[in-house]
């Protein structure tokens, strides 16, 4: 076996959301960005990356090139449309069968490692890693037991079946990748993960796409007044992300200072997702009830380049979520030169660093205090913006992939040491799994 440090072919499995879907609506979010960015950078380093995802339309070609060295395969598993994420556990067998049919055409010992993202992927990755006799590397991204402990009012708890499935994946995985030290601790404390199996690999930000720029030009690009005070929310519209907290805080602000109405613009970028799909117009209705219709602009998900303009156009970006395993929106905003006001939960303290303000709890008055205070203090916003750019510079995707490659090498080495007498794996193949 030669070239043991080389990362060759990579197969990523993504059951519940396609990397081709734009983040911000449905089930597409930070996980999609993670898979896309790591796949592209692994390919740029010489890997051949194949991503397997569930087909959501009969017309989808397979495979679809996503970029140099990256292909996306669409696997038939259940009906193309109308299948909610909660229904997907019943289709994991069909998805796994589709993956295995494709892999059946490969030579024996074709893959080096399986990397699964989210628990649904982990269930398939568990089977694939066992079949291919390779290590399973798993990233949770979100965990039911964490989410259930921090539910928004009226939100639904994750079902016991998900908790059981997550626990099985944690036990089966050779290596667990956590976004932050806090998430690593949650894996050990809530899922009895073996501490030596857990490696911290922070997600990244595209520092060429998200960078400081001319705010006036950005506002012209997205159609905002150049003299406005702009507060932004970016994310899927669902209780977990708490965009209602922002609207309640803005209502409190304009009640305290009615003159703000002349300049204030609140941008809400994203689409309904998760339990938010049950009442897809609820946030618009809340804005109307609060008398904020003239201040709030609801914008569907936009392409990444346009998203960067929105970040640069804003005076503040808010992340009021009840929980985030990391918080890519916060780092993207900081990299774009815009300070952040975020909830002090999950991975957000790591993502925000000294580039913003952390708020304990979700009380609208407290959020109004912090947002209002920053809107009135230009010098403080500038200082936070400068600190934020420096902070975000430490989260480039290349650093993420550096750390991931080291995790893969360790996982392969440990697996090889445990396979005395068994055929050795080739050095030109890696498999990532991400339903």
Short mmCIF file of C-alpha atoms in Angstrom, two decimals:
data_model
loop_
_atom_site.label_atom_id
_atom_site.label_comp_id
_atom_site.label_asym_id
_atom_site.label_seq_id
_atom_site.Cartn_x
_atom_site.Cartn_y
_atom_site.Cartn_z
CA UNK A 1 0.00 0.00 0.00
CA UNK A 2 1.57 3.27 -1.16
CA UNK A 3 0.63 6.94 -0.94
CA UNK A 4 -1.30 6.49 2.28
CA UNK A 5 -1.80 10.26 2.70
CA UNK A 6 -3.54 10.65 -0.62
CA UNK A 7 -7.28 11.35 -0.72
CA UNK A 8 -8.68 9.87 -3.95
CA UNK A 9 -12.32 9.16 -4.80
CA UNK A 10 -14.99 10.55 -2.45
CA UNK A 11 -18.60 9.36 -2.34
CA UNK A 12 -20.99 11.61 -0.36
CA UNK A 13 -24.53 10.37 0.32
CA UNK A 14 -27.17 13.03 1.02
CA UNK A 15 -30.62 11.53 1.56
CA UNK A 16 -32.84 14.36 2.76
CA UNK A 17 -31.48 17.36 0.87
CA UNK A 18 -29.57 17.81 -2.37
CA UNK A 19 -26.42 19.91 -2.57
CA UNK A 20 -27.95 21.38 -5.74
CA UNK A 21 -30.80 22.94 -3.72
CA UNK A 22 -30.23 26.59 -2.72
CA UNK A 23 -29.95 27.08 1.05
CA UNK A 24 -32.73 28.91 2.86
CA UNK A 25 -35.87 26.93 2.14
CA UNK A 26 -37.20 23.39 2.51
CA UNK A 27 -34.52 21.31 4.22
CA UNK A 28 -31.62 23.08 2.54
CA UNK A 29 -29.35 24.99 4.90
CA UNK A 30 -25.89 24.92 6.39
CA UNK A 31 -25.50 21.18 5.76
CA UNK A 32 -25.89 21.79 2.02
CA UNK A 33 -23.24 24.49 2.11
CA UNK A 34 -20.93 22.20 4.08
CA UNK A 35 -21.25 19.32 1.61
CA UNK A 36 -20.83 21.57 -1.45
CA UNK A 37 -17.81 23.45 -0.12
CA UNK A 38 -15.94 20.43 1.23
CA UNK A 39 -16.65 18.41 -1.93
CA UNK A 40 -15.34 21.16 -4.19
CA UNK A 41 -12.20 21.65 -2.15
CA UNK A 42 -11.49 17.94 -1.88
CA UNK A 43 -11.84 17.75 -5.67
CA UNK A 44 -9.51 20.73 -6.08
CA UNK A 45 -6.92 18.71 -4.12
CA UNK A 46 -7.18 15.83 -6.54
CA UNK A 47 -10.10 13.80 -5.19
CA UNK A 48 -12.92 12.58 -7.42
CA UNK A 49 -16.11 13.28 -5.47
CA UNK A 50 -19.46 11.58 -6.03
CA UNK A 51 -22.52 12.77 -4.08
CA UNK A 52 -25.56 10.51 -3.80
CA UNK A 53 -28.88 12.23 -2.99
CA UNK A 54 -32.56 11.29 -3.15
CA UNK A 55 -34.23 12.05 -6.47
CA UNK A 56 -37.09 14.56 -6.11
CA UNK A 57 -38.11 14.62 -9.80
CA UNK A 58 -38.21 11.99 -12.51
CA UNK A 59 -36.57 14.35 -14.98
CA UNK A 60 -33.36 14.76 -12.99
CA UNK A 61 -30.36 13.43 -14.90
CA UNK A 62 -27.87 11.20 -13.17
CA UNK A 63 -25.16 12.01 -12.72
CA UNK A 64 -25.04 15.83 -12.79
CA UNK A 65 -21.66 17.56 -12.79
CA UNK A 66 -21.53 20.07 -9.90
CA UNK A 67 -18.07 21.26 -10.82
CA UNK A 68 -14.67 19.90 -11.80
CA UNK A 69 -14.22 16.54 -10.14
CA UNK A 70 -17.68 16.48 -8.47
CA UNK A 71 -20.71 14.47 -9.63
CA UNK A 72 -24.20 14.30 -8.06
CA UNK A 73 -26.13 11.03 -8.43
CA UNK A 74 -29.93 11.05 -7.98
CA UNK A 75 -31.16 7.88 -6.28
CA UNK A 76 -34.82 6.84 -6.54
CA UNK A 77 -36.20 6.25 -3.04
CA UNK A 78 -39.91 6.91 -2.52
CA UNK A 79 -42.18 9.33 -4.40
CA UNK A 80 -40.48 12.26 -6.07
CA UNK A 81 -42.71 14.88 -4.47
CA UNK A 82 -44.69 15.33 -1.27
CA UNK A 83 -42.41 13.27 0.97
CA UNK A 84 -41.60 15.12 4.20
CA UNK A 85 -38.30 14.64 6.01
CA UNK A 86 -40.13 12.86 8.82
CA UNK A 87 -41.22 10.22 6.28
CA UNK A 88 -37.71 9.50 5.03
CA UNK A 89 -36.77 6.83 7.59
CA UNK A 90 -39.14 4.53 5.71
CA UNK A 91 -37.15 5.08 2.51
CA UNK A 92 -33.66 4.48 3.86
CA UNK A 93 -33.67 0.86 2.72
CA UNK A 94 -34.59 1.92 -0.82
CA UNK A 95 -31.92 4.64 -0.80
CA UNK A 96 -29.29 2.24 0.52
CA UNK A 97 -30.22 -0.28 -2.16
CA UNK A 98 -29.76 2.36 -4.85
CA UNK A 99 -26.34 3.29 -3.50
CA UNK A 100 -25.33 -0.35 -3.34
CA UNK A 101 -26.46 -0.96 -6.93
CA UNK A 102 -24.20 1.84 -8.11
CA UNK A 103 -21.30 0.66 -5.99
CA UNK A 104 -21.76 -2.91 -7.23
CA UNK A 105 -20.11 -1.86 -10.49
CA UNK A 106 -16.96 -0.81 -8.64
CA UNK A 107 -14.01 -3.10 -7.92
CA UNK A 108 -13.77 -4.60 -4.45
CA UNK A 109 -12.23 -2.30 -1.83
CA UNK A 110 -13.07 0.74 -3.94
CA UNK A 111 -13.77 3.11 -1.03
CA UNK A 112 -11.51 4.32 1.76
CA UNK A 113 -13.93 5.93 4.21
CA UNK A 114 -17.59 6.78 4.55
CA UNK A 115 -18.50 10.24 5.88
CA UNK A 116 -22.17 10.68 6.76
CA UNK A 117 -23.89 14.01 7.45
CA UNK A 118 -27.08 14.03 9.61
CA UNK A 119 -28.52 10.96 11.23
CA UNK A 120 -30.45 9.73 8.18
CA UNK A 121 -27.18 9.59 6.28
CA UNK A 122 -25.57 7.87 9.21
CA UNK A 123 -28.02 5.00 9.00
CA UNK A 124 -27.12 4.45 5.35
CA UNK A 125 -23.45 5.11 6.00
CA UNK A 126 -23.44 2.51 8.76
CA UNK A 127 -24.60 -0.12 6.25
CA UNK A 128 -22.24 1.08 3.51
CA UNK A 129 -19.20 1.17 5.78
CA UNK A 130 -19.96 -2.33 7.03
CA UNK A 131 -20.45 -3.66 3.51
CA UNK A 132 -17.31 -2.01 2.16
CA UNK A 133 -15.25 -2.82 5.26
CA UNK A 134 -14.18 0.81 5.78
CA UNK A 135 -14.42 3.30 8.67
CA UNK A 136 -17.55 5.41 9.17
CA UNK A 137 -16.95 9.11 9.89
CA UNK A 138 -20.14 10.90 10.95
CA UNK A 139 -21.15 14.54 11.45
CA UNK A 140 -24.46 15.13 13.26
CA UNK A 141 -25.03 18.81 12.31
CA UNK A 142 -28.10 18.83 14.59
CA UNK A 143 -29.10 16.46 17.40
CA UNK A 144 -32.59 15.61 18.55
CA UNK A 145 -31.72 15.60 22.25
CA UNK A 146 -30.18 19.06 22.01
CA UNK A 147 -33.04 20.43 19.93
CA UNK A 148 -35.70 18.98 22.22
CA UNK A 149 -34.08 20.61 25.25
CA UNK A 150 -34.26 24.04 23.57
CA UNK A 151 -37.61 24.05 21.77
CA UNK A 152 -39.31 27.27 20.78
CA UNK A 153 -42.76 27.81 22.26
CA UNK A 154 -45.28 25.72 20.35
CA UNK A 155 -42.66 23.87 18.31
CA UNK A 156 -42.79 20.08 17.97
CA UNK A 157 -40.28 17.81 19.66
CA UNK A 158 -38.20 15.46 17.55
CA UNK A 159 -39.62 11.91 17.73
CA UNK A 160 -38.08 9.11 19.80
CA UNK A 161 -37.25 7.22 16.61
CA UNK A 162 -34.78 9.91 15.63
CA UNK A 163 -33.12 9.82 19.04
CA UNK A 164 -32.75 6.04 18.78
CA UNK A 165 -31.37 6.32 15.26
CA UNK A 166 -28.86 8.96 16.29
CA UNK A 167 -27.67 6.87 19.23
CA UNK A 168 -27.15 3.90 16.92
CA UNK A 169 -25.05 5.96 14.51
CA UNK A 170 -22.96 7.39 17.36
CA UNK A 171 -22.18 3.88 18.54
CA UNK A 172 -21.50 2.54 15.03
CA UNK A 173 -19.26 5.38 13.83
CA UNK A 174 -15.50 4.98 13.87
CA UNK A 175 -15.09 8.75 14.21
CA UNK A 176 -17.51 11.55 15.11
CA UNK A 177 -16.89 15.06 13.76
CA UNK A 178 -18.26 17.93 15.89
CA UNK A 179 -18.50 21.57 14.81
CA UNK A 180 -17.47 22.93 18.22
CA UNK A 181 -16.16 21.81 21.59
CA UNK A 182 -19.67 22.28 23.00
CA UNK A 183 -21.11 19.91 20.41
CA UNK A 184 -18.36 17.43 21.19
CA UNK A 185 -19.39 17.61 24.83
CA UNK A 186 -23.05 17.07 23.91
CA UNK A 187 -22.12 13.92 22.00
CA UNK A 188 -20.37 12.53 25.06
CA UNK A 189 -22.91 13.74 27.62
CA UNK A 190 -26.16 13.06 25.76
CA UNK A 191 -25.22 10.12 23.52
CA UNK A 192 -22.47 8.36 25.50
CA UNK A 193 -19.97 8.84 22.69
CA UNK A 194 -16.46 7.67 23.45
CA UNK A 195 -14.45 10.90 23.90
CA UNK A 196 -11.50 9.61 21.88
CA UNK A 197 -13.81 9.10 18.89
CA UNK A 198 -14.86 12.77 18.77
CA UNK A 199 -12.87 15.29 16.70
CA UNK A 200 -13.69 19.02 16.48
CA UNK A 201 -13.66 20.40 12.93
CA UNK A 202 -15.27 23.86 12.63
CA UNK A 203 -17.18 24.61 9.40
CA UNK A 204 -15.94 27.36 7.14
CA UNK A 205 -16.86 30.38 5.07
CA UNK A 206 -16.05 31.23 1.46
CA UNK A 207 -13.72 34.16 2.07
CA UNK A 208 -13.60 35.04 -1.62
CA UNK A 209 -17.39 35.32 -1.85
CA UNK A 210 -18.13 36.85 1.55
CA UNK A 211 -15.85 39.83 2.05
CA UNK A 212 -16.24 43.52 2.98
CA UNK A 213 -17.32 45.91 0.24
CA UNK A 214 -19.08 49.16 -0.62
CA UNK A 215 -22.30 49.27 1.41
CA UNK A 216 -23.92 51.87 -0.87
CA UNK A 217 -23.20 49.74 -3.95
CA UNK A 218 -24.57 46.66 -2.21
CA UNK A 219 -27.76 48.51 -1.32
CA UNK A 220 -28.23 49.61 -4.91
CA UNK A 221 -27.71 46.01 -6.01
CA UNK A 222 -30.48 44.65 -3.75
CA UNK A 223 -32.81 47.63 -4.03
CA UNK A 224 -32.46 49.22 -0.60
CA UNK A 225 -32.34 52.95 0.21
CA UNK A 226 -28.77 54.10 0.75
CA UNK A 227 -29.69 56.07 3.88
CA UNK A 228 -31.68 53.26 5.54
CA UNK A 229 -30.93 51.47 8.81
CA UNK A 230 -30.98 47.84 7.69
CA UNK A 231 -31.44 44.86 10.03
CA UNK A 232 -31.24 41.43 8.39
CA UNK A 233 -32.37 37.88 9.13
CA UNK A 234 -31.13 35.06 6.89
CA UNK A 235 -32.35 31.49 7.26
CA UNK A 236 -35.19 29.05 6.98
CA UNK A 237 -38.51 30.32 8.31
CA UNK A 238 -39.33 28.00 11.19
CA UNK A 239 -39.72 28.29 14.98
CA UNK A 240 -36.21 26.95 15.63
CA UNK A 241 -34.67 29.93 13.81
CA UNK A 242 -36.88 32.38 15.75
CA UNK A 243 -37.44 35.14 13.16
CA UNK A 244 -40.51 36.09 15.20
CA UNK A 245 -38.18 37.23 17.99
CA UNK A 246 -36.66 39.76 15.60
CA UNK A 247 -40.06 41.10 14.55
CA UNK A 248 -41.19 41.44 18.17
CA UNK A 249 -37.96 43.29 19.00
CA UNK A 250 -38.42 45.65 16.03
CA UNK A 251 -41.99 46.34 17.13
CA UNK A 252 -40.67 47.30 20.56
CA UNK A 253 -38.01 49.53 18.99
CA UNK A 254 -40.40 51.56 16.85
CA UNK A 255 -42.80 51.89 19.77
CA UNK A 256 -39.97 53.40 21.82
CA UNK A 257 -38.81 55.61 18.96
CA UNK A 258 -41.46 56.19 16.24
CA UNK A 259 -38.96 58.24 14.20
CA UNK A 260 -37.18 54.98 13.32
CA UNK A 261 -39.98 54.23 10.87
CA UNK A 262 -38.57 56.82 8.51
CA UNK A 263 -35.31 54.85 8.00
CA UNK A 264 -35.64 51.31 9.32
CA UNK A 265 -35.77 48.36 6.90
CA UNK A 266 -35.95 44.76 8.12
CA UNK A 267 -34.94 42.14 5.57
CA UNK A 268 -36.09 38.53 6.04
CA UNK A 269 -34.37 36.22 3.55
CA UNK A 270 -35.52 32.63 3.43
CA UNK A 271 -38.46 30.31 2.94
CA UNK A 272 -40.68 28.14 5.13
CA UNK A 273 -39.14 24.94 6.44
CA UNK A 274 -39.77 22.20 8.99
CA UNK A 275 -42.72 22.95 11.25
CA UNK A 276 -42.88 26.38 9.61
CA UNK A 277 -44.47 24.68 6.59
CA UNK A 278 -47.62 24.10 8.64
CA UNK A 279 -48.31 27.86 8.63
CA UNK A 280 -46.17 29.24 5.80
CA UNK A 281 -47.60 32.77 6.06
CA UNK A 282 -47.37 33.01 9.86
CA UNK A 283 -44.45 35.44 9.87
CA UNK A 284 -46.12 37.77 7.37
CA UNK A 285 -49.26 37.64 9.49
CA UNK A 286 -47.24 38.51 12.59
CA UNK A 287 -45.68 41.48 10.81
CA UNK A 288 -49.16 42.71 9.90
CA UNK A 289 -50.44 42.24 13.45
CA UNK A 290 -47.49 44.25 14.77
CA UNK A 291 -48.00 47.01 12.23
CA UNK A 292 -44.64 46.35 10.58
CA UNK A 293 -45.73 45.54 7.02
CA UNK A 294 -44.20 48.79 5.76
CA UNK A 295 -40.83 48.00 7.38
CA UNK A 296 -40.33 44.31 6.64
CA UNK A 297 -39.21 42.98 3.27
CA UNK A 298 -39.74 39.26 2.78
CA UNK A 299 -37.28 37.93 0.20
CA UNK A 300 -37.13 34.31 -1.01
CA UNK A 301 -33.76 32.53 -0.90
CA UNK A 302 -31.19 34.12 -3.20
CA UNK A 303 -28.01 32.93 -4.89
CA UNK A 304 -24.82 33.09 -2.85
CA UNK A 305 -23.41 36.10 -4.72
CA UNK A 306 -26.59 38.10 -4.11
CA UNK A 307 -26.62 36.93 -0.48
CA UNK A 308 -23.17 38.48 -0.05
CA UNK A 309 -24.62 41.80 -1.28
CA UNK A 310 -27.41 41.55 1.29
CA UNK A 311 -24.89 40.99 4.07
CA UNK A 312 -22.85 43.98 2.95
CA UNK A 313 -26.00 46.10 2.62
CA UNK A 314 -27.04 45.45 6.25
CA UNK A 315 -26.05 47.41 9.33
CA UNK A 316 -26.71 44.36 11.51
CA UNK A 317 -27.40 40.68 10.93
CA UNK A 318 -29.46 38.90 13.58
CA UNK A 319 -29.34 35.18 14.44
CA UNK A 320 -31.98 34.66 17.17
CA UNK A 321 -32.13 30.84 16.86
CA UNK A 322 -33.04 28.62 19.79
CA UNK A 323 -30.12 26.42 18.82
CA UNK A 324 -27.41 26.25 16.17
CA UNK A 325 -24.74 23.56 15.95
CA UNK A 326 -22.48 26.29 14.56
CA UNK A 327 -24.09 29.23 12.73
CA UNK A 328 -22.75 29.69 9.19
CA UNK A 329 -24.92 32.78 8.69
CA UNK A 330 -23.08 34.54 11.50
CA UNK A 331 -19.63 33.83 10.05
CA UNK A 332 -20.72 34.78 6.53
CA UNK A 333 -22.05 38.10 7.81
CA UNK A 334 -18.86 38.82 9.77
CA UNK A 335 -16.70 37.97 6.76
CA UNK A 336 -18.79 40.45 4.76
CA UNK A 337 -18.00 43.22 7.25
CA UNK A 338 -21.33 43.29 9.09
CA UNK A 339 -21.63 42.80 12.87
CA UNK A 340 -23.98 40.20 14.31
CA UNK A 341 -26.50 40.08 17.15
CA UNK A 342 -27.01 36.41 18.02
CA UNK A 343 -28.52 34.20 20.67
CA UNK A 344 -25.97 32.84 23.14
CA UNK A 345 -26.73 29.20 22.27
CA UNK A 346 -25.01 26.19 20.70
CA UNK A 347 -22.10 27.04 18.45
CA UNK A 348 -23.01 30.71 18.01
CA UNK A 349 -20.55 32.02 20.63
CA UNK A 350 -17.76 30.36 18.62
CA UNK A 351 -19.12 31.60 15.29
CA UNK A 352 -19.60 35.19 16.49
CA UNK A 353 -16.45 35.60 18.59
CA UNK A 354 -15.71 39.29 19.15
CA UNK A 355 -17.52 40.39 15.99
CA UNK A 356 -20.92 40.89 17.55
CA UNK A 357 -23.18 40.77 20.57
CA UNK A 358 -24.57 37.64 22.22
CA UNK A 359 -28.01 37.83 23.82
CA UNK A 360 -29.10 35.53 26.64
CA UNK A 361 -32.63 34.28 26.06
CA UNK A 362 -35.26 35.39 23.57
CA UNK A 363 -37.01 38.21 25.39
CA UNK A 364 -38.06 40.82 22.83
CA UNK A 365 -37.23 43.75 25.12
CA UNK A 366 -33.66 42.51 25.59
CA UNK A 367 -33.24 42.01 21.86
CA UNK A 368 -34.64 45.49 21.25
CA UNK A 369 -32.10 46.92 23.69
CA UNK A 370 -29.15 45.30 21.89
CA UNK A 371 -30.34 46.03 18.34
CA UNK A 372 -31.33 49.58 19.18
CA UNK A 373 -28.10 50.27 21.02
CA UNK A 374 -25.98 49.17 18.05
CA UNK A 375 -28.08 51.05 15.51
CA UNK A 376 -27.48 54.25 17.47
CA UNK A 377 -23.72 53.69 17.87
CA UNK A 378 -21.90 53.94 14.54
CA UNK A 379 -18.45 53.75 16.15
CA UNK A 380 -19.24 50.55 17.98
CA UNK A 381 -20.66 48.95 14.83
CA UNK A 382 -17.50 49.83 12.93
CA UNK A 383 -15.31 48.39 15.67
CA UNK A 384 -17.33 45.16 15.76
CA UNK A 385 -17.24 44.95 11.97
CA UNK A 386 -13.44 45.18 11.93
CA UNK A 387 -13.14 42.57 14.66
CA UNK A 388 -15.61 40.35 12.84
CA UNK A 389 -13.64 40.35 9.61
CA UNK A 390 -10.52 39.29 11.53
CA UNK A 391 -12.46 36.60 13.37
CA UNK A 392 -14.06 35.17 10.22
CA UNK A 393 -10.66 34.99 8.51
CA UNK A 394 -9.88 32.02 10.77
CA UNK A 395 -12.78 29.98 9.36
CA UNK A 396 -11.87 29.46 5.71
CA UNK A 397 -13.10 26.21 4.14
CA UNK A 398 -9.53 25.20 3.31
CA UNK A 399 -8.82 24.96 7.04
CA UNK A 400 -11.93 22.80 7.46
CA UNK A 401 -10.79 20.44 4.73
CA UNK A 402 -7.26 20.32 6.17
CA UNK A 403 -8.73 19.06 9.43
CA UNK A 404 -11.15 16.67 7.72
CA UNK A 405 -8.37 15.09 5.69
CA UNK A 406 -6.43 14.48 8.89
CA UNK A 407 -9.51 12.85 10.46
CA UNK A 408 -9.90 10.61 7.40
CA UNK A 409 -6.23 9.60 7.53
CA UNK A 410 -6.50 8.72 11.20
CA UNK A 411 -9.69 6.75 10.63
CA UNK A 412 -8.11 4.82 7.76
CA UNK A 413 -4.96 4.10 9.72
CA UNK A 414 -6.87 2.85 12.76
CA UNK A 415 -9.08 0.71 10.55
CA UNK A 416 -6.09 -0.79 8.77
CA UNK A 417 -4.44 -1.64 12.08
CA UNK A 418 -7.55 -3.56 13.09
CA UNK A 419 -7.73 -5.62 9.91
CA UNK A 420 -4.78 -7.99 10.32
CA UNK A 421 -4.72 -10.45 7.49
CA UNK A 422 -7.49 -8.72 5.54
CA UNK A 423 -6.95 -7.21 2.05
CA UNK A 424 -5.62 -3.64 2.18
CA UNK A 425 -7.62 -0.74 0.80
CA UNK A 426 -6.31 1.22 -2.20
CA UNK A 427 -5.11 4.73 -1.59
CA UNK A 428 -7.08 6.45 -4.33
CA UNK A 429 -10.58 6.36 -2.86
CA UNK A 430 -12.61 8.12 -0.16
CA UNK A 431 -16.34 7.94 0.50
CA UNK A 432 -18.42 10.62 2.21
CA UNK A 433 -22.03 10.01 3.14
CA UNK A 434 -24.55 12.82 3.64
CA UNK A 435 -28.31 12.11 3.54
#
